mmCIF file of C-alpha atoms in Angstrom:
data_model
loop_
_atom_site.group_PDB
_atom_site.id
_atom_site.type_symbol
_atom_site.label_atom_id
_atom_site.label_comp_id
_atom_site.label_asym_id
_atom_site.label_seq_id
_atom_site.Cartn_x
_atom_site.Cartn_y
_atom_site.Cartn_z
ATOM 1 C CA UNK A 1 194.052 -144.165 33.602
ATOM 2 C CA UNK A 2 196.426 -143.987 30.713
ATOM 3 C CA UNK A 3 194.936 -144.713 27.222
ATOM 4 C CA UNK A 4 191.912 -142.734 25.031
ATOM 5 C CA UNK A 5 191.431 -139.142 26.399
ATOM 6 C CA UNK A 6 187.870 -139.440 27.236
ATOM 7 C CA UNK A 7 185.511 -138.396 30.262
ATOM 8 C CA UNK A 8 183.282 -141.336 30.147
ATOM 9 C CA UNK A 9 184.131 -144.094 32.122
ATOM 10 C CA UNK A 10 184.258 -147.290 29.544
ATOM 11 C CA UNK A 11 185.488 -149.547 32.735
ATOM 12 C CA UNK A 12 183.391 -152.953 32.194
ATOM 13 C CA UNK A 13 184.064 -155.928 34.474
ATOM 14 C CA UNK A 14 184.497 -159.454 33.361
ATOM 15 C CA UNK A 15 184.073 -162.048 35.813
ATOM 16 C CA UNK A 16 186.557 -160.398 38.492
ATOM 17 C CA UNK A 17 188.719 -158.963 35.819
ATOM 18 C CA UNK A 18 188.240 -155.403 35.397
ATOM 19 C CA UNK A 19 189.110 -154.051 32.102
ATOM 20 C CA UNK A 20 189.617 -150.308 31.783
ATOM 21 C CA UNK A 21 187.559 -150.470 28.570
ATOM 22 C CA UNK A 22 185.442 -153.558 26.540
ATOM 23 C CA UNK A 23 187.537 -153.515 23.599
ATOM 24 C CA UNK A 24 190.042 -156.010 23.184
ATOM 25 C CA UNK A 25 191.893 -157.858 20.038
ATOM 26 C CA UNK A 26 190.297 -161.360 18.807
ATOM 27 C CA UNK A 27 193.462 -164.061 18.891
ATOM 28 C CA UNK A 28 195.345 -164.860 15.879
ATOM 29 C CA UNK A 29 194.834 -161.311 14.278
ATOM 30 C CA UNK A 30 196.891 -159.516 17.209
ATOM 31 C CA UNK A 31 200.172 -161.177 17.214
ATOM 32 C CA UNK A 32 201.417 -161.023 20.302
ATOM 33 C CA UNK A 33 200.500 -157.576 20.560
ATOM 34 C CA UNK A 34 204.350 -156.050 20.182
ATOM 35 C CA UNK A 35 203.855 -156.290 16.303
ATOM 36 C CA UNK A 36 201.261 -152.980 16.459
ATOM 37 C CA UNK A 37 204.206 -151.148 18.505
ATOM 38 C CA UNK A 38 204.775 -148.782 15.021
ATOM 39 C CA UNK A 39 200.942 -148.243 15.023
ATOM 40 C CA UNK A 40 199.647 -146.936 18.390
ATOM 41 C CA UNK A 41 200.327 -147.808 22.087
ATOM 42 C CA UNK A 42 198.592 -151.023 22.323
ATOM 43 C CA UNK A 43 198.214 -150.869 26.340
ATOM 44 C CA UNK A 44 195.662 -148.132 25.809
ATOM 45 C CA UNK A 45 192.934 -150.876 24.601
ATOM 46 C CA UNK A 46 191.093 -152.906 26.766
ATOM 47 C CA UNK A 47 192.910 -155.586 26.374
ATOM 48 C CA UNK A 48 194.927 -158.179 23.886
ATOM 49 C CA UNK A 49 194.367 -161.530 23.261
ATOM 50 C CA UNK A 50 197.445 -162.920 22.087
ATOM 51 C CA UNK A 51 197.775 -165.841 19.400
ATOM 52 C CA UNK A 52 197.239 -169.079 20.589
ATOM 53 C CA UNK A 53 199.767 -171.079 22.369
ATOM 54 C CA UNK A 54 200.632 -174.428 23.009
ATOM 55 C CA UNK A 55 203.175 -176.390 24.922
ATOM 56 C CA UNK A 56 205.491 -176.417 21.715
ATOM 57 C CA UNK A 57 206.324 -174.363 18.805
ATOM 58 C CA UNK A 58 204.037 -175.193 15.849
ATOM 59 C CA UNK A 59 205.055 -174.622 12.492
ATOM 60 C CA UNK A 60 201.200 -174.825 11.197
ATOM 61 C CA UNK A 61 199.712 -175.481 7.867
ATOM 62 C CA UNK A 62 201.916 -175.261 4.463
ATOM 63 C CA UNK A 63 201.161 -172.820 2.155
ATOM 64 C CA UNK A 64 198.444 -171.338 1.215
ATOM 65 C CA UNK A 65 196.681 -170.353 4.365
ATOM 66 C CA UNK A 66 194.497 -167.629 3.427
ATOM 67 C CA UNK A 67 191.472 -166.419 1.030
ATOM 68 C CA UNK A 68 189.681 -163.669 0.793
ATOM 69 C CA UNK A 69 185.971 -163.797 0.714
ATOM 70 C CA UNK A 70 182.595 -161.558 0.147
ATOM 71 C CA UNK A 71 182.980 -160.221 4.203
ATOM 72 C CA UNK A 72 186.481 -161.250 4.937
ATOM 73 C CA UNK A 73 188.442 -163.977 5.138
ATOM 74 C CA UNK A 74 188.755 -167.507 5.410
ATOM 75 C CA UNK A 75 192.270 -168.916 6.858
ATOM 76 C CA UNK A 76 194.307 -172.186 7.982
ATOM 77 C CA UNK A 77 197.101 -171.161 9.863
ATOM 78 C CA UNK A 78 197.308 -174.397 11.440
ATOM 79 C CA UNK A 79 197.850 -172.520 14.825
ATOM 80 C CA UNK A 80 201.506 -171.938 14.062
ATOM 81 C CA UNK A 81 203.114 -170.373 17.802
ATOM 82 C CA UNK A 82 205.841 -169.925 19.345
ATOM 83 C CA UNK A 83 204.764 -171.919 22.586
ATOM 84 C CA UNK A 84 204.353 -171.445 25.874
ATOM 85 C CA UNK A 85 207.426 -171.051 27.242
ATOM 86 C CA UNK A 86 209.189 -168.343 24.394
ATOM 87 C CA UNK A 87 206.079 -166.293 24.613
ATOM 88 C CA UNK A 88 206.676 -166.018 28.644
ATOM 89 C CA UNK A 89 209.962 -165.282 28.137
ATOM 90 C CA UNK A 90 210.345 -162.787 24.791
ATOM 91 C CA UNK A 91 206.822 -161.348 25.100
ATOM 92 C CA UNK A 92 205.151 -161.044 28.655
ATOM 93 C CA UNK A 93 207.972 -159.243 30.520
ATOM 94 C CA UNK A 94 207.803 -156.346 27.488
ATOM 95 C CA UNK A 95 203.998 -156.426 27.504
ATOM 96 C CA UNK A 96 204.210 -156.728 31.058
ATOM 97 C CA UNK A 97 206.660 -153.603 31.407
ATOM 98 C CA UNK A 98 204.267 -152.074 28.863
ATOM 99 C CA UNK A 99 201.099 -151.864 30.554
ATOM 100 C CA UNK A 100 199.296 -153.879 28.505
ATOM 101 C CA UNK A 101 196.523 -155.995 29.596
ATOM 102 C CA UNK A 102 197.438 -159.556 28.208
ATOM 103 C CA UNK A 103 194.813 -162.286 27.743
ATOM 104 C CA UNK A 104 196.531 -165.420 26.998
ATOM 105 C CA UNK A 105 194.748 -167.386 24.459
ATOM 106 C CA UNK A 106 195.673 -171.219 24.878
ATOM 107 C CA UNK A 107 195.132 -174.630 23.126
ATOM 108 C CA UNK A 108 196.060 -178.380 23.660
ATOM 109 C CA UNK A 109 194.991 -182.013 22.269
ATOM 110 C CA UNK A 110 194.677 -182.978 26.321
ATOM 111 C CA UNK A 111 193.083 -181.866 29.257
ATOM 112 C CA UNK A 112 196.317 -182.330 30.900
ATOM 113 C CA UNK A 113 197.984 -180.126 28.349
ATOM 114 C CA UNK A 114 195.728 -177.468 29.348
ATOM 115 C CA UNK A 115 196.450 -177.645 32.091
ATOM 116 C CA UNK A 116 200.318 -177.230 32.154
ATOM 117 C CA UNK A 117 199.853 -174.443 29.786
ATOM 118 C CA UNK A 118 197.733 -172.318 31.886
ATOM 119 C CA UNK A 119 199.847 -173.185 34.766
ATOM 120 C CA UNK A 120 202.901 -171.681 32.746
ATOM 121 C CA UNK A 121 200.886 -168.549 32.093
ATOM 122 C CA UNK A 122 199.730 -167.953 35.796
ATOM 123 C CA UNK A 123 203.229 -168.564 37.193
ATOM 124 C CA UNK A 124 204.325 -164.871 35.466
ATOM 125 C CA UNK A 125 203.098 -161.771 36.391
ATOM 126 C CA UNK A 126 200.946 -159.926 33.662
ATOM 127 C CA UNK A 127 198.403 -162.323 31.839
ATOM 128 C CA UNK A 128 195.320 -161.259 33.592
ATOM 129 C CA UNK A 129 192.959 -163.909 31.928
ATOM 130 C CA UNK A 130 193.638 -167.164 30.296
ATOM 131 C CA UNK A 131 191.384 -167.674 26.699
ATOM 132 C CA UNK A 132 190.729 -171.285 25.844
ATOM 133 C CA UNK A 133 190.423 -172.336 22.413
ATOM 134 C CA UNK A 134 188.502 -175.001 22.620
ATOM 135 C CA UNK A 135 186.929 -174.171 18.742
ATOM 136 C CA UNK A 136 189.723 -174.094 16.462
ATOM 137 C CA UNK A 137 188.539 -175.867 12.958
ATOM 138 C CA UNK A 138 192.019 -175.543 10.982
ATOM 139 C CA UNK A 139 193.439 -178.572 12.820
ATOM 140 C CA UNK A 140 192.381 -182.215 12.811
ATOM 141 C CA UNK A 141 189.785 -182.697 16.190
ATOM 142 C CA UNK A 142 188.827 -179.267 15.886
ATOM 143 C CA UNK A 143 185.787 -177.120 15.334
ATOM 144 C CA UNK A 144 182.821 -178.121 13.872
ATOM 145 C CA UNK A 145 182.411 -180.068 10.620
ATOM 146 C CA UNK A 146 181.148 -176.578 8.655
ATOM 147 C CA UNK A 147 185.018 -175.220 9.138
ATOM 148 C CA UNK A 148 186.026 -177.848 6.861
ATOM 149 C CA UNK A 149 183.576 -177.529 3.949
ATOM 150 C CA UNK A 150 184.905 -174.571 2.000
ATOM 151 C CA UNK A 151 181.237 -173.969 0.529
ATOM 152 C CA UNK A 152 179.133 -173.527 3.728
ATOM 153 C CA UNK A 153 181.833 -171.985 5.377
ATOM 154 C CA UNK A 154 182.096 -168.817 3.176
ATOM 155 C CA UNK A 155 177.933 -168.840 2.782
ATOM 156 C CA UNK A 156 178.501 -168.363 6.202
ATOM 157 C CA UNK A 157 181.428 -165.417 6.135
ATOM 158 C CA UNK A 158 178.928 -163.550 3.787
ATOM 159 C CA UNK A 159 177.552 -162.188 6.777
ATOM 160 C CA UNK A 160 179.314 -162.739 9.815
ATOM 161 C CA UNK A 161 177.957 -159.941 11.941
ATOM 162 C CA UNK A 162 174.344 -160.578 11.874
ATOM 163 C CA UNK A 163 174.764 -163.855 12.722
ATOM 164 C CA UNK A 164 177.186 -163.152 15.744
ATOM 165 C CA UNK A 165 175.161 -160.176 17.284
ATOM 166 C CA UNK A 166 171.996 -162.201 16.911
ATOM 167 C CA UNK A 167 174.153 -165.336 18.904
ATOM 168 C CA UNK A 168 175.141 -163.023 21.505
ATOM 169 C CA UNK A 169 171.684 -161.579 21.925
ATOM 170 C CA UNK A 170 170.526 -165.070 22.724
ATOM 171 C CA UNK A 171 173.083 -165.915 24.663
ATOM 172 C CA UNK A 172 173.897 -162.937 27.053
ATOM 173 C CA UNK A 173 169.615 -163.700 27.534
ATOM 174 C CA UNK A 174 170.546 -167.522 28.239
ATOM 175 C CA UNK A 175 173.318 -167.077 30.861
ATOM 176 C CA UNK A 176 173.990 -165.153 34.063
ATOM 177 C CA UNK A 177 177.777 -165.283 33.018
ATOM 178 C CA UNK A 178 179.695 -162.504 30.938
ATOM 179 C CA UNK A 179 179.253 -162.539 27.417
ATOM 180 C CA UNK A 180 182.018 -161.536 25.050
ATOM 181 C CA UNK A 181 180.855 -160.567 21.345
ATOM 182 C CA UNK A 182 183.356 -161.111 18.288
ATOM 183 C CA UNK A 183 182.658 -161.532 14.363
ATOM 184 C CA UNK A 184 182.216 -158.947 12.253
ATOM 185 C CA UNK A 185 183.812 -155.952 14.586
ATOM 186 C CA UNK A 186 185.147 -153.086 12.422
ATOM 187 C CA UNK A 187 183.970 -149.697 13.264
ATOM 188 C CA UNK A 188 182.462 -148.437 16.787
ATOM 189 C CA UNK A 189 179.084 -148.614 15.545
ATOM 190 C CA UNK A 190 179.678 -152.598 15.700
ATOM 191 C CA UNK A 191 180.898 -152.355 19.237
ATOM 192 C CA UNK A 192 178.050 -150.365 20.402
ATOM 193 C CA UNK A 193 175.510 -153.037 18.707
ATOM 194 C CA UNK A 194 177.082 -155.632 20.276
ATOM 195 C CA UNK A 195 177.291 -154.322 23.863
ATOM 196 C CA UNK A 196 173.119 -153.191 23.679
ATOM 197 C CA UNK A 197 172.978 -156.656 22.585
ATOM 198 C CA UNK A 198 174.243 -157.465 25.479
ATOM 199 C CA UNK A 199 177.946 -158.187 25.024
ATOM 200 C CA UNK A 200 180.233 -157.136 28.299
ATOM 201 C CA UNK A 201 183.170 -156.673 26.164
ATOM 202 C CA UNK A 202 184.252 -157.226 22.252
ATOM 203 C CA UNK A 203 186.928 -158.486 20.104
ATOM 204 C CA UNK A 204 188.167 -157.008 17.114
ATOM 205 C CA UNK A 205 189.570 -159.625 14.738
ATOM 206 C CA UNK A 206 189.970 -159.877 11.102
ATOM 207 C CA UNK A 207 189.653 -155.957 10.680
ATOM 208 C CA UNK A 208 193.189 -155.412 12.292
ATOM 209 C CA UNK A 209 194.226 -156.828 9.004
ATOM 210 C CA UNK A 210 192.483 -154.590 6.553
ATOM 211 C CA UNK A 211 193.366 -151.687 9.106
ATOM 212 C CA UNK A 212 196.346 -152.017 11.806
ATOM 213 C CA UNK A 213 194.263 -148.963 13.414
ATOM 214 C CA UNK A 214 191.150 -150.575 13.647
ATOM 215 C CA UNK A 215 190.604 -151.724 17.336
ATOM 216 C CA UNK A 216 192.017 -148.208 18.356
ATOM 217 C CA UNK A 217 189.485 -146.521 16.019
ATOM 218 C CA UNK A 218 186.645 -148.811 17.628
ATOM 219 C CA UNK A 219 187.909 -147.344 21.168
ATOM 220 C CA UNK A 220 187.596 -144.083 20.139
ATOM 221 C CA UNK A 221 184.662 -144.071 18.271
ATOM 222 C CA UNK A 222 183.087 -145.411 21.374
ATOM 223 C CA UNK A 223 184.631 -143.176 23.524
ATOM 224 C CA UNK A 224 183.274 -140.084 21.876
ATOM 225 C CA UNK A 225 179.680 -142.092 21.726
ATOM 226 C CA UNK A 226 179.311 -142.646 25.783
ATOM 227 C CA UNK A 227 180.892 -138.982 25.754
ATOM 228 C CA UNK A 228 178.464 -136.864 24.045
ATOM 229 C CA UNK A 229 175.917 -138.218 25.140
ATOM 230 C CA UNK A 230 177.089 -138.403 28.941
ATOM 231 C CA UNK A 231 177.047 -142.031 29.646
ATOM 232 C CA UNK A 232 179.337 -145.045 30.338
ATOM 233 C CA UNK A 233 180.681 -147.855 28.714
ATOM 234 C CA UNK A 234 178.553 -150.221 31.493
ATOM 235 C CA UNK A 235 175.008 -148.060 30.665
ATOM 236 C CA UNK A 236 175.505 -149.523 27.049
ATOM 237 C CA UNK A 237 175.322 -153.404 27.884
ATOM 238 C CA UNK A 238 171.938 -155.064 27.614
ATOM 239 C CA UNK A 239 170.390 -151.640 26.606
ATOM 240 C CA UNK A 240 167.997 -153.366 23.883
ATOM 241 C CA UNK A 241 165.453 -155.318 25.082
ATOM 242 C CA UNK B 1 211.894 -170.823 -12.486
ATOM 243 C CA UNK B 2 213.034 -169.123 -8.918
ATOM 244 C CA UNK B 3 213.765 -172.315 -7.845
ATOM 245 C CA UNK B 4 215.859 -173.275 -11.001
ATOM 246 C CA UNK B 5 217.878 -170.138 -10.900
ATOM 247 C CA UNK B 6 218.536 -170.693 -7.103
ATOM 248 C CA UNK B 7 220.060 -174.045 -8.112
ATOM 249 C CA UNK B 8 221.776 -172.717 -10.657
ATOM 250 C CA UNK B 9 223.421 -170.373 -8.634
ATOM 251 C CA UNK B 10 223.818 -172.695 -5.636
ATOM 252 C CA UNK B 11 225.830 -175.205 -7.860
ATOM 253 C CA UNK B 12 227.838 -172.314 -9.105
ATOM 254 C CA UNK B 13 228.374 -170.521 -5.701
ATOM 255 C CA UNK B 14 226.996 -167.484 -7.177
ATOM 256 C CA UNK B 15 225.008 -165.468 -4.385
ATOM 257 C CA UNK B 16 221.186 -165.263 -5.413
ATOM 258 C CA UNK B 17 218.463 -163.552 -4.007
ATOM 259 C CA UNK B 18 215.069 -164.074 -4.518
ATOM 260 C CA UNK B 19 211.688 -161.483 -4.550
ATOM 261 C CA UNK B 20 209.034 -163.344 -2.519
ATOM 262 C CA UNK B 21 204.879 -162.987 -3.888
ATOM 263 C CA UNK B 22 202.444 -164.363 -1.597
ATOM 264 C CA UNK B 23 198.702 -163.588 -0.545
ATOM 265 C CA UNK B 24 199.105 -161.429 2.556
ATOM 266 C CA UNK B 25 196.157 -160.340 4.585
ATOM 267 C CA UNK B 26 198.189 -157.738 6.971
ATOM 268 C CA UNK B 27 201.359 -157.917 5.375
ATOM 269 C CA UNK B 28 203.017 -157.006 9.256
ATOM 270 C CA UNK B 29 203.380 -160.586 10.537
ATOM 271 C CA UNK B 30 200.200 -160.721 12.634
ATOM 272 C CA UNK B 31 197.871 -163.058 10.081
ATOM 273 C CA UNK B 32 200.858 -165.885 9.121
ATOM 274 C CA UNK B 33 199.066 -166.204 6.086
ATOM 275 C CA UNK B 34 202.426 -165.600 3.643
ATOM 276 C CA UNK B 35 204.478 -168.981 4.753
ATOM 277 C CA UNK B 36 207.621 -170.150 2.853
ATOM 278 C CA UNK B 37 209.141 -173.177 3.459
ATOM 279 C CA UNK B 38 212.642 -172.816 5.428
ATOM 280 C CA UNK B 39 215.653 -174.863 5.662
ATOM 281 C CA UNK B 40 216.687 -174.613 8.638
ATOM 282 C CA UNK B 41 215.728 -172.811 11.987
ATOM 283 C CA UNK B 42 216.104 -169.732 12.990
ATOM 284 C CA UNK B 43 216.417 -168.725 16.814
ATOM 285 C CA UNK B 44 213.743 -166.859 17.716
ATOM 286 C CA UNK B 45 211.573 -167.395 14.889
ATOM 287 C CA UNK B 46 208.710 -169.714 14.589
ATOM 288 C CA UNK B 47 209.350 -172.770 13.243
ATOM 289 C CA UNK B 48 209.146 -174.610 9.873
ATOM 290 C CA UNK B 49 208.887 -171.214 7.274
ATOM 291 C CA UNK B 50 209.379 -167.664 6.737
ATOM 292 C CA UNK B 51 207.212 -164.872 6.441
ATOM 293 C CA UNK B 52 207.075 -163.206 3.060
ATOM 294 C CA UNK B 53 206.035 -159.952 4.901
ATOM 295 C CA UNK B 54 208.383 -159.403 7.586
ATOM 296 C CA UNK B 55 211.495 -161.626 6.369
ATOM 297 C CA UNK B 56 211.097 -160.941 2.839
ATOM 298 C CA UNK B 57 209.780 -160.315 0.401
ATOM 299 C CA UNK B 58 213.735 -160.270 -0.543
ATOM 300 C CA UNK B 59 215.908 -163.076 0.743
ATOM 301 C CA UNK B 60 218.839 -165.056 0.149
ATOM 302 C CA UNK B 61 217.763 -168.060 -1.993
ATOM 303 C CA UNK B 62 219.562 -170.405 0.323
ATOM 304 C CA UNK B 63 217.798 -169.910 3.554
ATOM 305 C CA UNK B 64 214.508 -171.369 1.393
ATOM 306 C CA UNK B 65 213.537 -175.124 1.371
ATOM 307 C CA UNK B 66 212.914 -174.988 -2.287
ATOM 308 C CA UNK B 67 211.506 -179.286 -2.543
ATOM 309 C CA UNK B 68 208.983 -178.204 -0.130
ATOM 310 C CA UNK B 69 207.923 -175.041 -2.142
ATOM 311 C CA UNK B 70 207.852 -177.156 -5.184
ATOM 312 C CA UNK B 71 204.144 -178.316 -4.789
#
């Protein structure tokens, strides 16, 4: 195993995807993973989801897409891509050649559309999961209605990670399926939270901004955890009852 | 006023550059939250603007749809 020199095993599995570690990069705050080349070897995390794609290049929103608020941010890219088809071309085969585990995050209007784009994705070696966004609020259709009230959404970005460890709690209870925690990620302690709360894996997201180092100090914050104190990544999930 | 000295300078074939300031959350082209409006495509790049962080923040005035940054 290449990546975090650690002897605890942080393997987790995910459905029938086995990721050599639970912490992977939220979409839309990764790139397409080759941007972080002049920060740290990206194929050493868990995984990457990349930014969304969609059958075509979108431009997104105009100007201005971004604000900062009390516990982040609040944005409107408008999902701007570069599709499908250059990300399989330009991206995969270095990620691919990399090592890196690639999660393709995808979106469409249509079933239909989905469904072409996820064909495109499977027909190359190297995605090993496909991530539908089926949530987006910063286009018309999407997300629920709080996404487009500026007000309630940043009362709500005030305090992202209570809210999101509480809804994965509840959830990872609710379901028999894997439960991947995001919202609020920054530091290793959040990680750990989230997996005793019951989280398989995590996603760092807006932190990468603040910090390009972020998701690869969350990995090694948690590898030194499960370390010392002579467990595994796996012993962590559901610990709090 | 950029835009006025870019037209300036386009109607006088003078070459002009311009210094780009936008918000930027990670200012390494991950976020796309510093858009500027572009005239014309650019192969390989995503479509419809420029990045203040990774194309900029310097750039020749000309490759910058200046009606559509005029909001």
């Amino acid at each position: 195993m290449t990546g975090v020199n650690t002897t605890a095993d942080l393997s987790v599995e995910v459905g029938s995807l086995t990721l050599k570690n639970p912490v992977l990069t939220a979409s839309g705050t990764f790139g397409y993973g080759l941007e972080y080349d002049a920060f740290f070897d990206v194929a050493e995390l868990g995984g990457i989801c990349t930014k969304g794609l969609s059958l075509s290049p979108r431009a997104g929103n105009p100007p201005e897409r971004i604000c900062e608020t009390a516990a982040g941010m609040l944005n409107a890219i408008g999902l701007a891509n570069v599709g499908v088809e250059a990300f399989c071309k330009d991206k995969l085969p270095i990620l691919r050649r990399r090592g890196v585990t690639v999660v393709a995050n995808i979106f469409a209007i249509t079933v239909d559309d989905f469904v072409t784009i996820a064909r495109r994705v499977d027909a190359d070696e190297g995605v090993a999961a496909i991530e539908l966004n089926v949530s987006c609020p910063n286009v018309d259709k999407g997300g629920l209605e709080f996404g487009c009230d500026p007000v309630a959404a940043a009362r709500v970005t005030a305090a992202v990670k209570p809210l999101a460890l509480r809804m994965v709690w509840e959830l990872a209870r609710a379901v028999r399926i894997p439960v991947i925690g995001i919202g609020g990620i920054a530091r290793a302690e959040d990680a750990i939270e989230f997996l005793l709360a019951g989280a398989t894996a995590i996603q760092v997201g807006t932190a990468n901004f603040a910090d390009p180092m972020a998701s690869m100090k969350v990995l090694e914050g948690l590898a030194a955890y499960c370390a010392a104190r002579g467990m595994s990544a796996r012993d962590l999930i559901g610990k709090m009852r | 006023m950029m835009a006025a000295v870019a037209r300036i300078c386009d109607a006088r074939g003078v070459p002009c550059e311009v210094s780009l300031e936008t918000p930027m959350a990670c200012g390494y082209g991950v976020c796309l939250g510093c858009p500027v409006p572009r005239r014309e495509g650019k192969e390989g790049a995503l479509p419809g603007f420029l990045y203040a962080c990774t194309e900029g923040p310097c750039v020749d005035a000309a490759t910058i749809d200046w009606r559509r940054s005029e909001r």
